[in-house]
Structure formats: structure tokens, C-alpha cells
CSV table of C-alpha atoms and ligand atoms in Angstrom, one decimal:
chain,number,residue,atom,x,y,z
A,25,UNK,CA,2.9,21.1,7.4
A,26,UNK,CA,-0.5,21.3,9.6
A,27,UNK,CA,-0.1,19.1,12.7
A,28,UNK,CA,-4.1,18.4,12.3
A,29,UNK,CA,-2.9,17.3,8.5
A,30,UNK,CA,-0.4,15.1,9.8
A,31,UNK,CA,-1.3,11.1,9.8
A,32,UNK,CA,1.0,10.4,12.5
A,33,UNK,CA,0.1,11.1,16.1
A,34,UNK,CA,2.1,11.2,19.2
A,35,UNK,CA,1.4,7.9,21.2
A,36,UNK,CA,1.1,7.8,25.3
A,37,UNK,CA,3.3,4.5,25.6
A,38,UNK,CA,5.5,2.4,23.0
A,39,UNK,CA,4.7,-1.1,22.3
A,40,UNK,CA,5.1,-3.0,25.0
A,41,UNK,CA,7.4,-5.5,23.3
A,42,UNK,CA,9.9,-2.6,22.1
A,43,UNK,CA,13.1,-2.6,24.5
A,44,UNK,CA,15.2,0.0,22.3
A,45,UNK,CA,15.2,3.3,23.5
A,46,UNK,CA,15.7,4.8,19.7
A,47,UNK,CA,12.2,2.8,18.9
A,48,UNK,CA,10.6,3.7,21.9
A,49,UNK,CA,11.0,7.2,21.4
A,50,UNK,CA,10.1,7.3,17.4
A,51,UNK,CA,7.4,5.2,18.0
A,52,UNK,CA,5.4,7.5,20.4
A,53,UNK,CA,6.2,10.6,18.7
A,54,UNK,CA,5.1,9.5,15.1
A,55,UNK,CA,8.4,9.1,13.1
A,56,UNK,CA,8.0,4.8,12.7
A,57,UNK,CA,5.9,2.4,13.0
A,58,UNK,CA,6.7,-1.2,13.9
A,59,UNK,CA,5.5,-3.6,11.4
A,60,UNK,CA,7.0,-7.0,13.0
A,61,UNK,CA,10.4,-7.8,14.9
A,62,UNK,CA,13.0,-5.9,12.6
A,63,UNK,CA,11.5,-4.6,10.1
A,64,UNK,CA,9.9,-0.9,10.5
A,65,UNK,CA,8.0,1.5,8.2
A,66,UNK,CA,9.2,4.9,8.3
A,67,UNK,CA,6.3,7.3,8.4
A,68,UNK,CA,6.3,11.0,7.2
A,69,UNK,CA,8.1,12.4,9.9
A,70,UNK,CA,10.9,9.9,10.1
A,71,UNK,CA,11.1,10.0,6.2
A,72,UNK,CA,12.2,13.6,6.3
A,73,UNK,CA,14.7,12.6,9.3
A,74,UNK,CA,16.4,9.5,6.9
A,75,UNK,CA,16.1,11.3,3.7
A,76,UNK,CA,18.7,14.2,5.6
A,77,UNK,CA,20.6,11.5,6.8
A,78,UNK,CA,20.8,10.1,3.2
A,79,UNK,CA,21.6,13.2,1.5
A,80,UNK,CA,24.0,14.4,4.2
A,81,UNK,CA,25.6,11.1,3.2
A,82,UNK,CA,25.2,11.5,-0.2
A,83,UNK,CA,26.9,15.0,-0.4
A,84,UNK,CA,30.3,13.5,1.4
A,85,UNK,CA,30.5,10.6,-0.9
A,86,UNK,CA,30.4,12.7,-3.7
A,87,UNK,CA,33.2,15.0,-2.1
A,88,UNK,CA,35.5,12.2,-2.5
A,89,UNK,CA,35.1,11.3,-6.1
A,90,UNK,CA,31.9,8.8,-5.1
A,91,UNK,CA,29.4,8.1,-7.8
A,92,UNK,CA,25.7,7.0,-6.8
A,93,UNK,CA,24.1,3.9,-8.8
A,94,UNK,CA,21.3,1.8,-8.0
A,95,UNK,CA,21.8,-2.3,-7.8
A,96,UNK,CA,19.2,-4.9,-7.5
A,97,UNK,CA,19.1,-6.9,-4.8
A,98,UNK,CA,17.9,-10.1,-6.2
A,99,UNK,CA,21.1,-12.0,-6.3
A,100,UNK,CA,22.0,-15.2,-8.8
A,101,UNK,CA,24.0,-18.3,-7.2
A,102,UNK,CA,26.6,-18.8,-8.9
A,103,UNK,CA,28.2,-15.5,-8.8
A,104,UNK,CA,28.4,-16.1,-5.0
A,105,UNK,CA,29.7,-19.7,-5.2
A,106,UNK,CA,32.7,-18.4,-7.1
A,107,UNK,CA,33.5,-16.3,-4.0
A,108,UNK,CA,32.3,-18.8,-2.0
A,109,UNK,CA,29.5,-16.9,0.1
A,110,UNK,CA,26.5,-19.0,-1.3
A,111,UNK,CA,26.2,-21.4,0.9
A,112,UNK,CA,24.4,-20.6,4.6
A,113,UNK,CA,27.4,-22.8,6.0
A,114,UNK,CA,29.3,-19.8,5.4
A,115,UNK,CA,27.0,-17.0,5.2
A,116,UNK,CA,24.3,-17.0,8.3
A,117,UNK,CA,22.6,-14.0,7.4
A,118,UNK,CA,21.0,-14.9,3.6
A,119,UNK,CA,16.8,-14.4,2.7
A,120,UNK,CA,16.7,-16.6,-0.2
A,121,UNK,CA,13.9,-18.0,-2.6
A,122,UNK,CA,12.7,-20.2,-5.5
A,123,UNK,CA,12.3,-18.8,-8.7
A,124,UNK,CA,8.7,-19.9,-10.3
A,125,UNK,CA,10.8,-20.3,-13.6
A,126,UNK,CA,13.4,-22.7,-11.6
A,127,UNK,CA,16.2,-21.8,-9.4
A,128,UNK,CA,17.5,-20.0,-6.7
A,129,UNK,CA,17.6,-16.0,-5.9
A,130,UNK,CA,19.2,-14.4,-3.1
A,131,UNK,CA,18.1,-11.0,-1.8
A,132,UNK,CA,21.5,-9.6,-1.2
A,133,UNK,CA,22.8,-9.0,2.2
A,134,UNK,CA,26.0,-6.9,0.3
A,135,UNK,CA,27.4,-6.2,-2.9
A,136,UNK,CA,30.8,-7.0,-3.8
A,137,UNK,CA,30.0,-9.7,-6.0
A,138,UNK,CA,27.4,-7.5,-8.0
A,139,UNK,CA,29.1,-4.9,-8.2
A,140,UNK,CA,32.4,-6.7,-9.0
A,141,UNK,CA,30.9,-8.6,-12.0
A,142,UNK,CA,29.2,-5.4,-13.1
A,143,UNK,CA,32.6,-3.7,-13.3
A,144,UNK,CA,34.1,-6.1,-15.4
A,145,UNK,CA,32.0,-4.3,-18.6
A,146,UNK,CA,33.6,-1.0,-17.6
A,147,UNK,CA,37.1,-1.8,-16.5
A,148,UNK,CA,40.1,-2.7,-18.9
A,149,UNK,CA,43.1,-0.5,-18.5
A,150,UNK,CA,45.0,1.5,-15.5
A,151,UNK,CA,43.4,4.4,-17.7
A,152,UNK,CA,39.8,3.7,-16.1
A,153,UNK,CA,40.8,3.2,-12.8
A,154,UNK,CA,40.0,4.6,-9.7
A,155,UNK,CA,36.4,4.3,-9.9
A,156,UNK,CA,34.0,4.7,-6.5
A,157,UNK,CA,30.5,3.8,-7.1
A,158,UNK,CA,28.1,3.8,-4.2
A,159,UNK,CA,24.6,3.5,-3.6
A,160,UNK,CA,21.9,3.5,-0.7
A,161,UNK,CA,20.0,0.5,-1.1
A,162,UNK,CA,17.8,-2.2,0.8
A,163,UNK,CA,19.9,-4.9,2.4
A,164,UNK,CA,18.2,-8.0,3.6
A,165,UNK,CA,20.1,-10.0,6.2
A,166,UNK,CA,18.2,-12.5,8.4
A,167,UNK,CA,19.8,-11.8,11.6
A,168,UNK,CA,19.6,-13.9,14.7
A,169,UNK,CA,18.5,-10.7,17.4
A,170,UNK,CA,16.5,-7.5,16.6
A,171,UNK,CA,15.9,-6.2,19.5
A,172,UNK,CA,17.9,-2.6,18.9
A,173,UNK,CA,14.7,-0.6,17.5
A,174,UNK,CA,15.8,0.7,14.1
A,175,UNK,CA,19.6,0.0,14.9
A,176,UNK,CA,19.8,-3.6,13.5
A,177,UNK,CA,16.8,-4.6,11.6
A,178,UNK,CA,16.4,-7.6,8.7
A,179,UNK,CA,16.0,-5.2,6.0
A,180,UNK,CA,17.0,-1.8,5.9
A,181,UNK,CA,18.5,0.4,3.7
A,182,UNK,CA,22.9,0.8,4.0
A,183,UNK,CA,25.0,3.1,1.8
A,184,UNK,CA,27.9,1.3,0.8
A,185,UNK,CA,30.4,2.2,-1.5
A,186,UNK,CA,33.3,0.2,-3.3
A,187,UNK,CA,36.6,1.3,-4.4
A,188,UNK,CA,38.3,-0.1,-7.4
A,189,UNK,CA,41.9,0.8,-7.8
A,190,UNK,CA,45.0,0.2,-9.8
A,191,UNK,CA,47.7,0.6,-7.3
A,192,UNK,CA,48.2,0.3,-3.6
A,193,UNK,CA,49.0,3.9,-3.4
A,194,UNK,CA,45.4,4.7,-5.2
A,195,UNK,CA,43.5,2.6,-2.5
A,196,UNK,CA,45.3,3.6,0.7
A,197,UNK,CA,44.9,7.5,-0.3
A,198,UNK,CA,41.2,6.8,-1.0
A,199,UNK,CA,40.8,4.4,1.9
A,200,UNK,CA,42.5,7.7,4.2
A,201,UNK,CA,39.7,9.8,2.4
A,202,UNK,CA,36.8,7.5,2.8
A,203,UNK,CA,37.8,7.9,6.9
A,204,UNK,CA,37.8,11.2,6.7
A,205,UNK,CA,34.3,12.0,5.2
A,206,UNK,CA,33.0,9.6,7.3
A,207,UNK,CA,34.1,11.6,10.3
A,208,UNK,CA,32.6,14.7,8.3
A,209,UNK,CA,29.1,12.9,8.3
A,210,UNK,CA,29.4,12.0,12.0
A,211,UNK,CA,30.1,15.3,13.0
A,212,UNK,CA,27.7,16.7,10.7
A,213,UNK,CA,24.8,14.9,12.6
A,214,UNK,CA,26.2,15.8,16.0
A,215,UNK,CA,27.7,12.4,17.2
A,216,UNK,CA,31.3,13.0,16.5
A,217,UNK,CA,32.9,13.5,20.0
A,218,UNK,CA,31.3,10.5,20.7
A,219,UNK,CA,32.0,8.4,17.8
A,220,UNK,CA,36.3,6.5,17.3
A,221,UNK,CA,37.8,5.0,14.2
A,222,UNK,CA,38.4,1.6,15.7
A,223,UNK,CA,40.8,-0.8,14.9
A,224,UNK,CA,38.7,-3.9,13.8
A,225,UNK,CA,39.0,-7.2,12.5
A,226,UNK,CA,40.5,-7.6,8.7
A,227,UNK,CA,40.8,-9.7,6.3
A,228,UNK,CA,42.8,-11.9,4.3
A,229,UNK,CA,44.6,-9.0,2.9
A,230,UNK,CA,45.1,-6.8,6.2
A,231,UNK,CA,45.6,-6.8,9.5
A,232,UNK,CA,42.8,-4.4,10.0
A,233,UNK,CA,39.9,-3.0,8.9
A,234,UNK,CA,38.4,0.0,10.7
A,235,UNK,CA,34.7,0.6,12.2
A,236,UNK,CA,33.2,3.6,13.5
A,237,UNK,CA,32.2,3.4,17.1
A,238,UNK,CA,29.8,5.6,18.7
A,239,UNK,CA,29.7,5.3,22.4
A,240,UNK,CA,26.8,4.6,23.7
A,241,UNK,CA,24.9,2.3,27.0
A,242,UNK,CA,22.3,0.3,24.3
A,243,UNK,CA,25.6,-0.5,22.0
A,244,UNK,CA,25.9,-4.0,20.9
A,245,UNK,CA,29.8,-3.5,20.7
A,246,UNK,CA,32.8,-3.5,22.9
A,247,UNK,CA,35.9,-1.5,22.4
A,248,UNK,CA,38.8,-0.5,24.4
A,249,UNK,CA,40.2,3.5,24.4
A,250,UNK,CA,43.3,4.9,25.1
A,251,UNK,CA,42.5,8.5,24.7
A,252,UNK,CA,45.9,10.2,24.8
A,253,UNK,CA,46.8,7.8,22.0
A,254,UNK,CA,43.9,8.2,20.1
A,255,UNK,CA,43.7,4.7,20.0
A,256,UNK,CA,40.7,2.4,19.8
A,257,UNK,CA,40.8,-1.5,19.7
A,258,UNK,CA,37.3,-3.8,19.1
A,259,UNK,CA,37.4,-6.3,21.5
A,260,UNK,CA,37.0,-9.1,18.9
A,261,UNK,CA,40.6,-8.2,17.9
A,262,UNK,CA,41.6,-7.2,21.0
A,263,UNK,CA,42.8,-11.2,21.9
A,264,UNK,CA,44.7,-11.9,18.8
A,265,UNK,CA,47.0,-9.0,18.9
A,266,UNK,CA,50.3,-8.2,20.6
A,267,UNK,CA,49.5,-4.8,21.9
A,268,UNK,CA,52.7,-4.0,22.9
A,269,UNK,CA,54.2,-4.0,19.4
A,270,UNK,CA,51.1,-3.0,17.7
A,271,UNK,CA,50.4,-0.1,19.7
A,272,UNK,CA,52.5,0.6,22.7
A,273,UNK,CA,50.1,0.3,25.2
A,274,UNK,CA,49.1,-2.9,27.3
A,275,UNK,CA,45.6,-3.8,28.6
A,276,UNK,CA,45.6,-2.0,31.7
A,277,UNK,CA,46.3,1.6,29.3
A,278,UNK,CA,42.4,0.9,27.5
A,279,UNK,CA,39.1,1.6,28.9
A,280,UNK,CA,36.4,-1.0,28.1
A,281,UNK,CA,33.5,1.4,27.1
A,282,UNK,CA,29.7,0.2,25.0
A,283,UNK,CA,29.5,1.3,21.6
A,284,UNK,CA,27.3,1.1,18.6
A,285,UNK,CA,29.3,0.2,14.9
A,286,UNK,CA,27.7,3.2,12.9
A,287,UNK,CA,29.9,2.5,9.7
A,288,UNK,CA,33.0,0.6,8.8
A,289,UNK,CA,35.7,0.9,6.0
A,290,UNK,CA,37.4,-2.5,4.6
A,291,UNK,CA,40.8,-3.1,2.5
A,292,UNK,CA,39.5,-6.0,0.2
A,293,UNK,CA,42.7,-6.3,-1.6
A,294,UNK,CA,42.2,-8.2,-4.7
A,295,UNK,CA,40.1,-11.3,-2.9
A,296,UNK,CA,37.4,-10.3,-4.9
A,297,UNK,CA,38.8,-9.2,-8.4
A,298,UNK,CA,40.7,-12.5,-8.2
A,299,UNK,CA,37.8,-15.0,-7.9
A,300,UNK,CA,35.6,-13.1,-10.4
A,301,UNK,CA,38.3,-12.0,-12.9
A,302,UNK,CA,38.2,-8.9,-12.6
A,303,UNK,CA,41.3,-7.3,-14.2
A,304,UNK,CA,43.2,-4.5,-15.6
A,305,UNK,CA,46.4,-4.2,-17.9
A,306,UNK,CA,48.6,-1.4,-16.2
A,307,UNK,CA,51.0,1.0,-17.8
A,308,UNK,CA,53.8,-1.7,-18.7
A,309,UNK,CA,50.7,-3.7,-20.2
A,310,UNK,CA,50.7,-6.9,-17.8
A,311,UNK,CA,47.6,-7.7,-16.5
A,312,UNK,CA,46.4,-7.2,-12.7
A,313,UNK,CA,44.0,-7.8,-10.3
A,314,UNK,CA,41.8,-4.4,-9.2
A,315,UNK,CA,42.3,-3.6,-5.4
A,316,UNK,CA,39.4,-3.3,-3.9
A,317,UNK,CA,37.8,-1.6,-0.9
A,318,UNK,CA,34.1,-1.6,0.9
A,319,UNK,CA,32.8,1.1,3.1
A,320,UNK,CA,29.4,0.8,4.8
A,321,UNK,CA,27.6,3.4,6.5
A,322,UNK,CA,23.6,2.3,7.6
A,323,UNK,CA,21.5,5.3,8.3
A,324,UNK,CA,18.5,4.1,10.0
A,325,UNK,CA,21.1,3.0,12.7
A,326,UNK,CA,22.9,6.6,12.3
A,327,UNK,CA,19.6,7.9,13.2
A,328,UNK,CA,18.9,5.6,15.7
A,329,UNK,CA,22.2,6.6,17.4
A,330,UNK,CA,21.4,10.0,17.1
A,331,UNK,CA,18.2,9.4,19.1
A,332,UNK,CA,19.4,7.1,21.8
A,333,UNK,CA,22.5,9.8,22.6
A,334,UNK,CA,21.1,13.2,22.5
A,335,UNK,CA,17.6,12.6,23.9
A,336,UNK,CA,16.3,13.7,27.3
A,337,UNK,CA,13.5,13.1,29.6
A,338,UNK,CA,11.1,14.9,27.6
A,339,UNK,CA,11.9,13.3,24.4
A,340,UNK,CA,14.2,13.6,20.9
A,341,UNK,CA,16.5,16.5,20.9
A,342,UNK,CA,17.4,16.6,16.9
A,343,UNK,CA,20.2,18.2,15.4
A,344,UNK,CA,19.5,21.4,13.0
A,345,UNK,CA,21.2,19.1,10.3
A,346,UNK,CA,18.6,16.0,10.0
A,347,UNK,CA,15.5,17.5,12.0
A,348,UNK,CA,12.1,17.2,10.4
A,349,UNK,CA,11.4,20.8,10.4
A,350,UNK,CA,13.3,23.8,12.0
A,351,UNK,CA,10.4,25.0,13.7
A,352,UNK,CA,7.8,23.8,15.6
A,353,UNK,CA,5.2,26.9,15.6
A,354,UNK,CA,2.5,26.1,18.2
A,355,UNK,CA,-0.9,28.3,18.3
A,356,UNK,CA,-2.5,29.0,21.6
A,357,UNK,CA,-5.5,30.0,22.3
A,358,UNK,CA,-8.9,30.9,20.6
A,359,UNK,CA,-7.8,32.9,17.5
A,360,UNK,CA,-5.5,31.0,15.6
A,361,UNK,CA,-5.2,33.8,12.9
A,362,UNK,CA,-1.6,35.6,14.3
A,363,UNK,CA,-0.2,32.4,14.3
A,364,UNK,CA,-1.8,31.3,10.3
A,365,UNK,CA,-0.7,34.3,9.1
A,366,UNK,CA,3.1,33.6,10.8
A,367,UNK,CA,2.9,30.0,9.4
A,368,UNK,CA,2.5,31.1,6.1
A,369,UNK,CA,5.0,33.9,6.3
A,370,UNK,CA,7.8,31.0,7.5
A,371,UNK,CA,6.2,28.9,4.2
A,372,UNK,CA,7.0,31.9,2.1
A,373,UNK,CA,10.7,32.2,3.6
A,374,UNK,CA,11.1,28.4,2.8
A,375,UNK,CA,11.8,27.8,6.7
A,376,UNK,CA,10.4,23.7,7.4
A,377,UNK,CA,8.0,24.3,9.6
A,378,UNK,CA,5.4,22.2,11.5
A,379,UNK,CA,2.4,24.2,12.8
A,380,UNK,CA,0.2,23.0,15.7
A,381,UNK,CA,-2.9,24.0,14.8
A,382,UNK,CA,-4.6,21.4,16.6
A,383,UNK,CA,-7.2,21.7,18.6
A,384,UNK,CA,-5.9,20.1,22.1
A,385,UNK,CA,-4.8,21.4,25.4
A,386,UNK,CA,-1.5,24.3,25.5
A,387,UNK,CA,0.0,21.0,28.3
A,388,UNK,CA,-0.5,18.5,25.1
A,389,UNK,CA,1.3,20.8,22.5
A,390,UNK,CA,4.1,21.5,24.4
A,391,UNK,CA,4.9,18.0,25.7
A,392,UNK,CA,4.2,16.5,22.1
A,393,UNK,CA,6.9,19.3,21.2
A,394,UNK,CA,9.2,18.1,23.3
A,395,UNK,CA,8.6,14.3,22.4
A,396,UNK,CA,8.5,14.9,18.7
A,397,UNK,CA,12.2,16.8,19.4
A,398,UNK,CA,12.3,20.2,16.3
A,399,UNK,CA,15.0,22.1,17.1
A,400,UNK,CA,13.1,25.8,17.8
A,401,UNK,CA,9.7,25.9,18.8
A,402,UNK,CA,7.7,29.4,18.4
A,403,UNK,CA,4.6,29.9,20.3
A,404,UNK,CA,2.2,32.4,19.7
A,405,UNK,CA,-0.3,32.6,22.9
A,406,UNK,CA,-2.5,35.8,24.2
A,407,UNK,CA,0.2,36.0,26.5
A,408,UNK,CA,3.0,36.2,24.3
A,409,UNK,CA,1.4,38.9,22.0
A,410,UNK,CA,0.5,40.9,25.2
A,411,UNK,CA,4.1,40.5,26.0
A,412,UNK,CA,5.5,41.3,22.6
A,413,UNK,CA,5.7,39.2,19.8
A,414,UNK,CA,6.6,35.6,20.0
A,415,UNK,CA,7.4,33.4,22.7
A,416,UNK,CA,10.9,31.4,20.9
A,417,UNK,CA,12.8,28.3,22.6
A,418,UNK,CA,15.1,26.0,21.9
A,419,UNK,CA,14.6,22.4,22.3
A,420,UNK,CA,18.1,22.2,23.6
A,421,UNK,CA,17.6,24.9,26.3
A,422,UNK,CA,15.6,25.6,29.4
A,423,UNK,CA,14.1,29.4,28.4
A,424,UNK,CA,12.3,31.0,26.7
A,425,UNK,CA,12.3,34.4,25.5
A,426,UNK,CA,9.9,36.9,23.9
A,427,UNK,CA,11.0,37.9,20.5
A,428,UNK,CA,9.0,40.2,17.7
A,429,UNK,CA,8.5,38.9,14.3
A,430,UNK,CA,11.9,40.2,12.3
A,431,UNK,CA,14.1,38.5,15.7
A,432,UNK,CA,12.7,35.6,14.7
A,433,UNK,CA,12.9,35.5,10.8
A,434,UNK,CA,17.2,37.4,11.9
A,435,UNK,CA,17.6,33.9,14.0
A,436,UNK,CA,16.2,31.9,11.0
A,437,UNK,CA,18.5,33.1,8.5
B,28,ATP,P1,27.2,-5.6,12.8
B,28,ATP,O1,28.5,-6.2,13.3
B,28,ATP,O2,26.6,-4.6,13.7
B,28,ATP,O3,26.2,-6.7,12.4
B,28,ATP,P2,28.2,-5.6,10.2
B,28,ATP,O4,29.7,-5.8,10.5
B,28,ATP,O5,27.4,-6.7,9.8
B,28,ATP,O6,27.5,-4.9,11.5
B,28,ATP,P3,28.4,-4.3,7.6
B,28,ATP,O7,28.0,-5.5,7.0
B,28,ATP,O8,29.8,-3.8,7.4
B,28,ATP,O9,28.1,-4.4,9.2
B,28,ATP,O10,27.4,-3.1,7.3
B,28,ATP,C1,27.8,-1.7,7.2
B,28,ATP,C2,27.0,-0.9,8.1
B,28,ATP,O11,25.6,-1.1,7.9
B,28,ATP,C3,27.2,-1.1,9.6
B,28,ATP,O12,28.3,-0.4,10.0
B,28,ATP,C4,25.9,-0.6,10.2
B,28,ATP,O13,26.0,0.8,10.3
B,28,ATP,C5,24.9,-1.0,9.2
B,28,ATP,N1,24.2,-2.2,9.5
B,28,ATP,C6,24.7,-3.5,9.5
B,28,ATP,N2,23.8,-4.4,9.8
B,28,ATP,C7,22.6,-3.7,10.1
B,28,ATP,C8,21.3,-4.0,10.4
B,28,ATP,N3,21.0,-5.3,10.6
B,28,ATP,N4,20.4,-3.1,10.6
B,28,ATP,C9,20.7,-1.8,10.4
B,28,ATP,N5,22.0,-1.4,10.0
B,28,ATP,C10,22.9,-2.3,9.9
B,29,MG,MG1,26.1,-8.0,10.9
């Protein structure tokens, strides 16, 4: 991609009304655009960045058995009042509108009562169970604060997936799963030594559910750590448990730390097969409830995370894994056809690169470079030619160092 072709352009200052640090930074360097108060548009560059995101995602789903669908999210009533989560007595979070035919939609906020009631077509015996289908799909939820940039906005896009089992044994080995391919994703986009399986509020079926915590100063959460344990409590739980005989350790063992909920995982049991019939016979032919499980992951606040921990002074610093492009090739000087001819070599060699071709000051380039956050930037200058070849650094590191044109296509591959 041409840097002149590119819509975007790097901004001076961020709104003055944005307070998050993950919106402040995409904001000035092109990857969003802030169309009101939680609700952002994601613009070329930050469509690249979430589309990784989603197929990183997608890829560990699928690891475990997941299958990918698509739901609406217009939502009917009455589904809803069988579960009772209709009414905004109970639910706080609900968009909803008037049909022009009559009636009431919902844009859905989750969907365990979709996809519950869809299962019911495709689920009669022990013989079609387990089944994981998961999608990533626009979630509407009229929240109270969105002041956390892209972290917690009124619609944006989740991955959730829901597990439909026969025994208890099927859903705890798959629940144990799900935790692990989470941690695969976390550490795939470089926030794993930051991020705990946290012991979190459950339900009416379990103790616990378990969220995934990334440590971090603009977190919204609490939680408490006891690292030599490897345990990690949420402090909305943190009250109502004896932590003696849950976990050995009293108050004064935990460090009270900031954290941002990046994902969680949920043991349903069969609260919502039971209230919307969903059932199976099993293999002594008497009918059952499916055990259910939800696990939510929401990418733009994945990426958000990402932003807000491994950014410096300068601007994003983006993992290899979900960076727009790998290189960041910036031309300096009068004759830009070294560097063309280098641009389209990386084209042919399928490396994603982003060429500066623009015409603005060297001081520009390479502090838009650093704002905008690729992972290896490549200058070609009069100076690095009279030196050699190519002038190569990474976005992580301090130096730079000359290399000739097969060094860098060797550190590309
Ligand atoms: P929170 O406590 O932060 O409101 P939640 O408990 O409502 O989160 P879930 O309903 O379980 O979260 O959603 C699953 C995942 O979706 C969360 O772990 C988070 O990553 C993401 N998510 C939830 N709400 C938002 C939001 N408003 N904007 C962006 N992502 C969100
Ligand atoms: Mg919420």
C-alpha cells in the first residue's frame, strides 16, 4: 500500500473529548475514527489490525472442535421472557425498537437464547452432542460509561461461542479446553504475561465462572493475585467467599492490581436448555437437559489492550501477529526509484508492506512511523545507499543498522 494512496492520515492531537489512551493513539495515527461516544468506525488500517485479531481467534476456536455461524441480531420477545431477560428491570444493557408491522425487536446484547432455540432443530440424541458453534458478530448493549476508547463501546463486534453437551464430563473437558486456547490467543498477540484466568462470579449452576484479566493502569476491573499460587480472585467475588477454604490464602497473601476483562468463559449448566426445552435422550433413552457453556472473547477491546500495554512515547508498538503490515518502507530523498523498485520487490515476495512515498519532511515520516507502530521499518535514504544498502529498524528497538537487499528479504522470511 502507497502511504500517498492511503485515506487515513496521522493527526497532530486526538479529540479533545477522548480520555482512553488505546483511542487516543488509533485516532492520531489513522486506524479509527470516532463517530460519537462508543461507537467507532474502523478505518483501513485498523481493519487489517481486527481482521488478525479475528482470524487469530478464529484459527483457536476451530482447534478445539469450534464451528463458525453467523446469527442475527434482531431479537424476538418472547424467546427472552421465557428466560426471563426481556424486561430492562432485569437486563440494563438492551437497544430495543418498534416493528412498523407491530411489535417489539431487540438488537441482541448476547445469544444464548438464539442460539438455544436454533439448536433445538439439530439436537435430539446423546449421538449429536457435543456441538460448539461460535461466531464473531455485532453486539449492541447500551452501556451506562464509554469512556475506554474502543475497550467498551455500545456496539461492537464479540466472538462468542457456546457449548452444548451431554454429560458433565463433555462440558468440563471442553470448558478446560476453551481456557486453554484462550491463553493461546493471548499469548499469540503478545499480552500473555500480563493477562490471569480469574476466578469470577458464577452462576446458578457454579461457584465460578472464570475471566481473563489483563493487567493494565486504564483497566475498569479489580482483582487480587497471589502469584506463587497462581491464583487470581475478582474483587466482586472476593467478599462472598471464605478464602481460607477456598484457596488457602487470606487477604493479606493477594495483591490488589487494575485489570482489563479481555474474555471470559461461563458453566451455564442446563439454566438455559431448561427454560427453552432444549433436550436430548441419552444412551439409556431418558430425556435430559443439554449442559451448556458461553465463552466470550471481544476483539476491539483485545486490540485496545494491546495498544494501551505495549505502546511507548513515540506511539503503537504492534506485535508481528496483528500488525497492519510488516514493513513500513520509507523513501528519502529526491529519487524515489531504489525504493519503488524495493516496494515492488517486497509486493512480489507477498511481505505487507506500507510504502511512504509521500512527499513530506524525513522528521514527518519517521515520527508518523513510530506513531502508526509496524513492526520493521526499512529506509532507503542517499545516505543509506552511500552506506550500503538499506537502513532496517525495529519498532521495538533503539538502532538501526545498514543491511543490503538479500539481509533484508533473509530477515523477512
Ligand atoms: P464487562 O464486565 O467489562 O462489561 P461483560 O461481563 O459484560 O464485560 P461479556 O458479556 O461476558 O462481558 O462479554 C464477553 C467479552 O466481550 C468481554 O470479556 C469483553 O472482552 C467483551 N466486551 C464486553 N462488553 C464490551 C463492550 N461494551 N465493548 C467492547 N467489548 C466488550
Ligand atoms: Mg458488561
Amino acid at each position: 500500500m502507497r502511504q500517498s494512496d492511503l485515506f487515513t492520515k496521522t493527526l497532530k492531537e486526538s479529540p479533545s473529548d477522548e480520555q482512553a489512551l488505546n483511542a487516543q493513539l488509533l485516532i492520531r495515527a489513522g486506524y479509527i475514527y470516532k463517530n460519537m461516544a462508543g461507537a467507532y468506525s474502523f478505518l483501513p488500517l485498523g481493519l487489517r489490525v481486527i481482521n488478525k485479531v479475528n482470524q487469530i481467534i478464529r484459527e483457536e476456536m476451530d482447534s478445539i472442535g469450534g464451528q463458525e455461524l453467523h446469527m442475527p441480531s434482531l431479537q424476538k420477545p418472547d424467546l427472552w421472557q421465557k428466560t426471563d431477560r426481556w424486561s430492562d428491570n432485569n437486563v440494563d444493557v438492551w437497544f430495543k425498537s418498534n416493528l412498523k408491522a407491530g411489535g417489539e425487536v431487540g438488537f441482541a446484547w448476547t445469544h444464548e437464547e438464539a442460539i438455544t432455540d436454533l439448536m433445538k432443530q439439530y439436537i435430539s440424541s446423546y449421538k449429536d452432542l457435543p456441538f460448539f458453534p461460535y461466531q464473531i458478530q455485532t453486539k449492541f448493549r447500551n452501556e451506562m460509561r464509554a469512556k475506554s476508547g474502543i475497550m467498551r463501546t455500545r456496539e461492537f463486534d464479540m466472538k462468542d461461542l457456546y457449548s452444548f453437551c451431554a454429560t458433565q464430563e463433555q462440558h468440563d473437558s471442553f470448558y478446560n479446553s476453551c481456557a486453554e486456547a484462550y491463553m493461546r490467543v493471548f499469548s499469540r498477540v503478545g499480552i500473555a504475561d500480563k493477562t490471569y484466568k480469574t476466578f469470577a462470579s458464577g452462576g446458578a449452576f457454579t461457584q465460578f465462572s472464570h475471566e481473563f484479566q489483563t493487567l493494565a493502569e486504564a483497566g475498569e476491573d479489580i482483582v487480587y493475585i497471589n502469584e506463587e499460587k497462581g491464583i487470581t480472585i475478582n474483587e466482586e467475588v472476593l467478599n462472598d467467599v471464605d478464602l481460607q477454604k477456598e484457596f488457602g490464602i487470606s487477604k493479606e497473601d493477594l495483591t490488589k492490581k487494575k485489570s482489563i476483562e479481555v474474555g471470559n468463559i461461563f458453566s451455564l449448566g442446563t439454566k438455559f436448555s431448561e427454560a427453552l426445552n432444549l433436550s436430548f435422550t441419552d444412551t439409556e433413552s431418558s430425556k435430559k437437559p443439554v449442559i451448556m457453556g458461553s465463552y466470550g472473547i471481544g476483539p476491539a477491546r483485545l486490540m485496545g489492550t494491546v495498544v494501551d500495554l505495549l505502546s511507548d512515547e513515540s506511539g503503537i508498538v504492534w506485535p508481528e501477529s496483528i500488525a497492519p503490515y510488516r514493513v513500513h518502507l520509507i523513501a528519502i530523498g529526491e529519487d524515489n526509484s531504489q525504493a519503488n523498485s524495493l516496494y515492488n520487490k517486497l509486493k512480489e515476495q507477498d511481505v505487507e508492506v506500507l510504502y511512504d512515498d509521500r512527499d513530506v519532511r524525513p522528521g514527518q515520516k519517521f515520527a508518523d512511523s513510530d506513531l502508526i507502530g509496524i513492526p520493521t521499518r526499512v529506509v532507503i535514504s542517499p545516505k543509506s545507499i552511500e552506506a550500503g544498502g538499506l537502513e532496517v529498524k525495529k519498532r521495538t528497538e533503539k538502532d538501526a543498522k545498514i543491511v543490503t537487499e538479500q539481509e533484508l528479504f533473509d530477515m523477512l522470511a
